[in-house]
Tab-separated table of C-alpha atoms in Angstrom:
chain	number	residue	atom	x	y	z
A	1	UNK	CA	59.159	212.076	-55.290
A	2	UNK	CA	57.058	212.305	-58.460
A	3	UNK	CA	57.386	215.701	-60.053
A	4	UNK	CA	55.646	215.128	-63.367
A	5	UNK	CA	52.108	213.817	-63.620
A	6	UNK	CA	50.879	212.805	-67.059
A	7	UNK	CA	47.304	212.889	-68.230
A	8	UNK	CA	45.516	210.834	-69.426
A	9	UNK	CA	46.953	207.560	-68.122
A	10	UNK	CA	45.929	205.756	-71.298
A	11	UNK	CA	44.897	206.916	-74.743
A	12	UNK	CA	43.542	204.910	-77.657
A	13	UNK	CA	43.163	206.497	-81.081
A	14	UNK	CA	42.790	205.545	-84.714
A	15	UNK	CA	45.732	205.738	-87.091
A	16	UNK	CA	45.872	209.169	-88.696
A	17	UNK	CA	44.358	210.975	-85.709
A	18	UNK	CA	46.314	213.343	-83.500
A	19	UNK	CA	47.321	212.355	-79.966
A	20	UNK	CA	47.617	214.930	-77.214
A	21	UNK	CA	49.254	214.112	-73.901
A	22	UNK	CA	49.610	216.432	-70.939
A	23	UNK	CA	52.100	216.749	-68.108
A	24	UNK	CA	51.894	218.851	-64.961
A	25	UNK	CA	54.687	219.482	-62.510
A	26	UNK	CA	55.168	221.160	-59.165
A	27	UNK	CA	58.415	223.103	-58.895
A	28	UNK	CA	60.485	225.458	-61.042
A	29	UNK	CA	62.337	223.711	-63.835
A	30	UNK	CA	65.353	224.195	-66.077
A	31	UNK	CA	63.760	222.120	-68.804
A	32	UNK	CA	61.113	219.485	-69.464
A	33	UNK	CA	61.720	216.437	-71.607
A	34	UNK	CA	59.520	213.817	-73.244
A	35	UNK	CA	60.598	210.212	-73.668
A	36	UNK	CA	59.097	207.207	-75.384
A	37	UNK	CA	59.320	203.580	-74.250
A	38	UNK	CA	58.339	200.573	-76.297
A	39	UNK	CA	57.262	197.582	-74.259
A	40	UNK	CA	60.163	195.970	-72.429
A	41	UNK	CA	62.752	198.365	-73.855
A	42	UNK	CA	64.750	201.364	-72.722
A	43	UNK	CA	63.549	204.929	-73.021
A	44	UNK	CA	64.246	207.052	-76.074
A	45	UNK	CA	64.545	210.812	-75.813
A	46	UNK	CA	62.056	212.648	-78.021
A	47	UNK	CA	62.294	216.344	-77.318
A	48	UNK	CA	63.538	218.839	-74.738
A	49	UNK	CA	61.978	222.243	-74.098
A	50	UNK	CA	63.727	224.807	-71.931
A	51	UNK	CA	61.969	226.933	-69.340
A	52	UNK	CA	62.303	230.063	-71.504
A	53	UNK	CA	60.720	228.365	-74.536
A	54	UNK	CA	56.979	228.095	-75.174
A	55	UNK	CA	56.773	225.772	-78.142
A	56	UNK	CA	59.042	223.387	-79.991
A	57	UNK	CA	58.614	221.148	-83.015
A	58	UNK	CA	60.377	218.015	-84.152
A	59	UNK	CA	58.924	216.208	-87.144
A	60	UNK	CA	55.380	215.134	-86.190
A	61	UNK	CA	55.931	216.170	-82.566
A	62	UNK	CA	54.906	219.489	-81.079
A	63	UNK	CA	55.605	220.335	-77.454
A	64	UNK	CA	54.311	223.329	-75.552
A	65	UNK	CA	55.320	224.587	-72.142
A	66	UNK	CA	53.369	226.923	-69.881
A	67	UNK	CA	55.528	227.730	-66.870
A	68	UNK	CA	52.802	229.863	-65.278
A	69	UNK	CA	50.540	226.804	-65.145
A	70	UNK	CA	53.446	224.382	-64.655
A	71	UNK	CA	52.240	222.229	-67.510
A	72	UNK	CA	53.349	220.860	-70.853
A	73	UNK	CA	51.659	219.064	-73.701
A	74	UNK	CA	52.959	216.691	-76.332
A	75	UNK	CA	51.083	216.508	-79.615
A	76	UNK	CA	51.758	213.717	-82.099
A	77	UNK	CA	50.169	214.519	-85.428
A	78	UNK	CA	48.986	211.989	-87.995
A	79	UNK	CA	49.627	209.083	-85.663
A	80	UNK	CA	50.832	205.707	-86.915
A	81	UNK	CA	50.530	202.226	-85.452
A	82	UNK	CA	54.283	202.395	-84.781
A	83	UNK	CA	53.660	205.286	-82.350
A	84	UNK	CA	52.102	202.767	-79.948
A	85	UNK	CA	54.240	203.046	-76.803
A	86	UNK	CA	54.393	204.604	-73.357
A	87	UNK	CA	55.292	208.263	-73.167
A	88	UNK	CA	56.914	209.908	-70.152
A	89	UNK	CA	57.552	213.487	-69.241
A	90	UNK	CA	60.619	214.234	-67.150
A	91	UNK	CA	61.533	217.450	-65.418
A	92	UNK	CA	64.947	218.829	-64.707
A	93	UNK	CA	64.119	220.850	-61.618
A	94	UNK	CA	66.030	224.008	-60.844
A	95	UNK	CA	68.806	223.148	-58.427
A	96	UNK	CA	68.367	219.408	-58.918
A	97	UNK	CA	71.890	218.885	-60.162
A	98	UNK	CA	70.941	217.433	-63.564
A	99	UNK	CA	68.678	214.780	-62.059
A	100	UNK	CA	65.459	214.057	-63.925
A	101	UNK	CA	62.168	213.219	-62.250
A	102	UNK	CA	59.825	211.090	-64.333
A	103	UNK	CA	56.057	210.832	-64.322
A	104	UNK	CA	54.221	207.512	-64.410
A	105	UNK	CA	53.696	207.645	-68.138
A	106	UNK	CA	50.886	207.545	-70.672
A	107	UNK	CA	50.112	204.409	-72.618
A	108	UNK	CA	49.248	205.291	-76.205
A	109	UNK	CA	47.603	202.728	-78.455
A	110	UNK	CA	47.211	203.569	-82.122
A	111	UNK	CA	44.773	201.267	-83.900
A	112	UNK	CA	45.568	200.477	-87.547
B	1	UNK	CA	78.715	202.027	-82.729
B	2	UNK	CA	78.217	204.491	-79.917
B	3	UNK	CA	75.780	203.533	-77.242
B	4	UNK	CA	74.962	202.264	-73.816
B	5	UNK	CA	74.699	198.572	-73.054
B	6	UNK	CA	73.302	196.619	-70.158
B	7	UNK	CA	73.783	192.982	-69.362
B	8	UNK	CA	72.296	190.566	-68.830
B	9	UNK	CA	68.869	191.197	-70.353
B	10	UNK	CA	67.197	188.806	-67.909
B	11	UNK	CA	68.496	187.861	-64.471
B	12	UNK	CA	67.146	185.466	-61.901
B	13	UNK	CA	68.234	185.528	-58.311
B	14	UNK	CA	67.452	183.513	-55.241
B	15	UNK	CA	66.437	185.330	-52.116
B	16	UNK	CA	69.406	186.279	-49.978
B	17	UNK	CA	71.846	186.587	-52.889
B	18	UNK	CA	73.573	189.710	-54.077
B	19	UNK	CA	73.592	190.322	-57.821
B	20	UNK	CA	75.435	192.851	-59.984
B	21	UNK	CA	73.967	194.480	-63.086
B	22	UNK	CA	76.349	195.781	-65.718
B	23	UNK	CA	76.127	199.138	-67.494
B	24	UNK	CA	78.701	200.314	-70.036
B	25	UNK	CA	78.746	203.372	-72.300
B	26	UNK	CA	81.116	204.485	-75.036
B	27	UNK	CA	79.547	207.913	-75.499
B	28	UNK	CA	82.204	209.641	-73.397
B	29	UNK	CA	79.459	210.887	-71.080
B	30	UNK	CA	80.385	212.165	-67.644
B	31	UNK	CA	77.087	211.390	-65.910
B	32	UNK	CA	75.463	207.987	-65.418
B	33	UNK	CA	72.241	206.960	-63.706
B	34	UNK	CA	70.418	203.892	-62.445
B	35	UNK	CA	66.622	203.729	-62.373
B	36	UNK	CA	64.124	201.169	-61.254
B	37	UNK	CA	60.797	200.713	-63.064
B	38	UNK	CA	57.906	198.727	-61.650
B	39	UNK	CA	54.881	197.671	-63.759
B	40	UNK	CA	52.726	200.632	-64.738
B	41	UNK	CA	55.040	203.024	-62.951
B	42	UNK	CA	57.475	205.684	-63.898
B	43	UNK	CA	61.203	205.569	-63.298
B	44	UNK	CA	62.633	206.039	-59.836
B	45	UNK	CA	66.239	207.096	-59.383
B	46	UNK	CA	68.443	204.709	-57.409
B	47	UNK	CA	71.932	206.214	-57.734
B	48	UNK	CA	73.664	208.649	-60.039
B	49	UNK	CA	77.228	209.666	-60.757
B	50	UNK	CA	78.270	212.959	-62.297
B	51	UNK	CA	81.973	212.135	-62.516
B	52	UNK	CA	84.357	209.236	-62.085
B	53	UNK	CA	84.953	208.152	-58.464
B	54	UNK	CA	81.907	210.047	-57.226
B	55	UNK	CA	78.253	209.067	-56.889
B	56	UNK	CA	75.158	210.143	-54.960
B	57	UNK	CA	72.071	208.434	-53.639
B	58	UNK	CA	68.836	208.897	-55.499
B	59	UNK	CA	65.321	208.551	-54.137
B	60	UNK	CA	65.426	204.790	-53.442
B	61	UNK	CA	69.075	203.877	-52.709
B	62	UNK	CA	68.421	201.528	-49.767
B	63	UNK	CA	69.490	197.964	-50.555
B	64	UNK	CA	71.583	198.989	-53.554
B	65	UNK	CA	75.243	199.893	-54.067
B	66	UNK	CA	77.252	201.266	-56.991
B	67	UNK	CA	80.803	202.063	-58.015
B	68	UNK	CA	82.254	204.402	-60.648
B	69	UNK	CA	85.883	203.443	-61.069
B	70	UNK	CA	85.894	204.058	-64.822
B	71	UNK	CA	84.093	206.677	-66.890
B	72	UNK	CA	82.575	203.996	-69.117
B	73	UNK	CA	81.186	201.735	-66.398
B	74	UNK	CA	78.612	202.113	-63.624
B	75	UNK	CA	77.679	198.697	-62.174
B	76	UNK	CA	74.746	198.337	-59.783
B	77	UNK	CA	74.677	195.714	-57.035
B	78	UNK	CA	71.311	194.660	-55.704
B	79	UNK	CA	71.994	193.390	-52.218
B	80	UNK	CA	70.033	190.973	-50.079
B	81	UNK	CA	68.940	193.982	-48.034
B	82	UNK	CA	66.670	195.117	-50.876
B	83	UNK	CA	63.267	193.810	-49.771
B	84	UNK	CA	61.506	193.801	-53.134
B	85	UNK	CA	64.132	193.651	-55.886
B	86	UNK	CA	62.020	192.191	-58.697
B	87	UNK	CA	61.819	195.011	-61.253
B	88	UNK	CA	63.077	196.352	-64.568
B	89	UNK	CA	66.381	198.216	-64.130
B	90	UNK	CA	67.436	200.933	-66.532
B	91	UNK	CA	70.817	202.578	-66.844
B	92	UNK	CA	71.279	205.940	-68.539
B	93	UNK	CA	74.047	208.385	-69.316
B	94	UNK	CA	74.257	212.035	-70.239
B	95	UNK	CA	76.977	214.524	-71.141
B	96	UNK	CA	76.225	216.263	-67.873
B	97	UNK	CA	74.368	219.442	-67.105
B	98	UNK	CA	70.727	219.886	-67.983
B	99	UNK	CA	70.511	217.710	-71.030
B	100	UNK	CA	68.806	214.614	-72.301
B	101	UNK	CA	69.653	211.135	-71.116
B	102	UNK	CA	70.491	208.097	-73.223
B	103	UNK	CA	69.111	204.815	-71.968
B	104	UNK	CA	70.293	201.253	-72.184
B	105	UNK	CA	67.925	198.407	-73.076
B	106	UNK	CA	67.325	197.425	-69.459
B	107	UNK	CA	67.771	194.346	-67.260
B	108	UNK	CA	64.750	192.511	-65.913
B	109	UNK	CA	65.568	191.065	-62.505
B	110	UNK	CA	63.372	188.382	-60.980
B	111	UNK	CA	63.838	187.077	-57.466
B	112	UNK	CA	62.769	183.461	-57.118
């Protein structure tokens, strides 16, 4: 079952621009997490936001969570070519016993 | 170095053969997970284990088997009963509870 749905599916921007990616989900959550995957590699955890938090920052990353709309956004500011990757949101649903459910991902291309 | 390793990186199998994928972690994590990723898709959970000698089926367990005899190791066997085994397999671990997961580099399995 796919809990998180990312939007858009693909995003292409110029280096230096900001990238905004969205994630919607269906059920109550304990937390929502964002991961990054470079082509052919494993996933790397970026940031976790708990259900009682509304916004969180980590370096050039800003994540927001709106539990009333069951949605989250990931903003990457001042993007770099090295940010080119796929980005996934994952939800830790309430009562899911620490299992994560991943969306299909967003492919971000940052043009130099 | 602390981390999670998977081997081999690439694996080729003939139809009708069972094959075992290795996953080892030295992070002292209680929980371990196996995911399958198909092209352009998100991750789907195959099996997970929250503690040694215990594991549960994920969303797509049919045709797969696992064991968790040691805390550090969580091997996945892809059996001949798995109808479409060609995919990228990712192993992950976490301290347990609602936290982030740490991923290995993945094994790409191709059935010839």
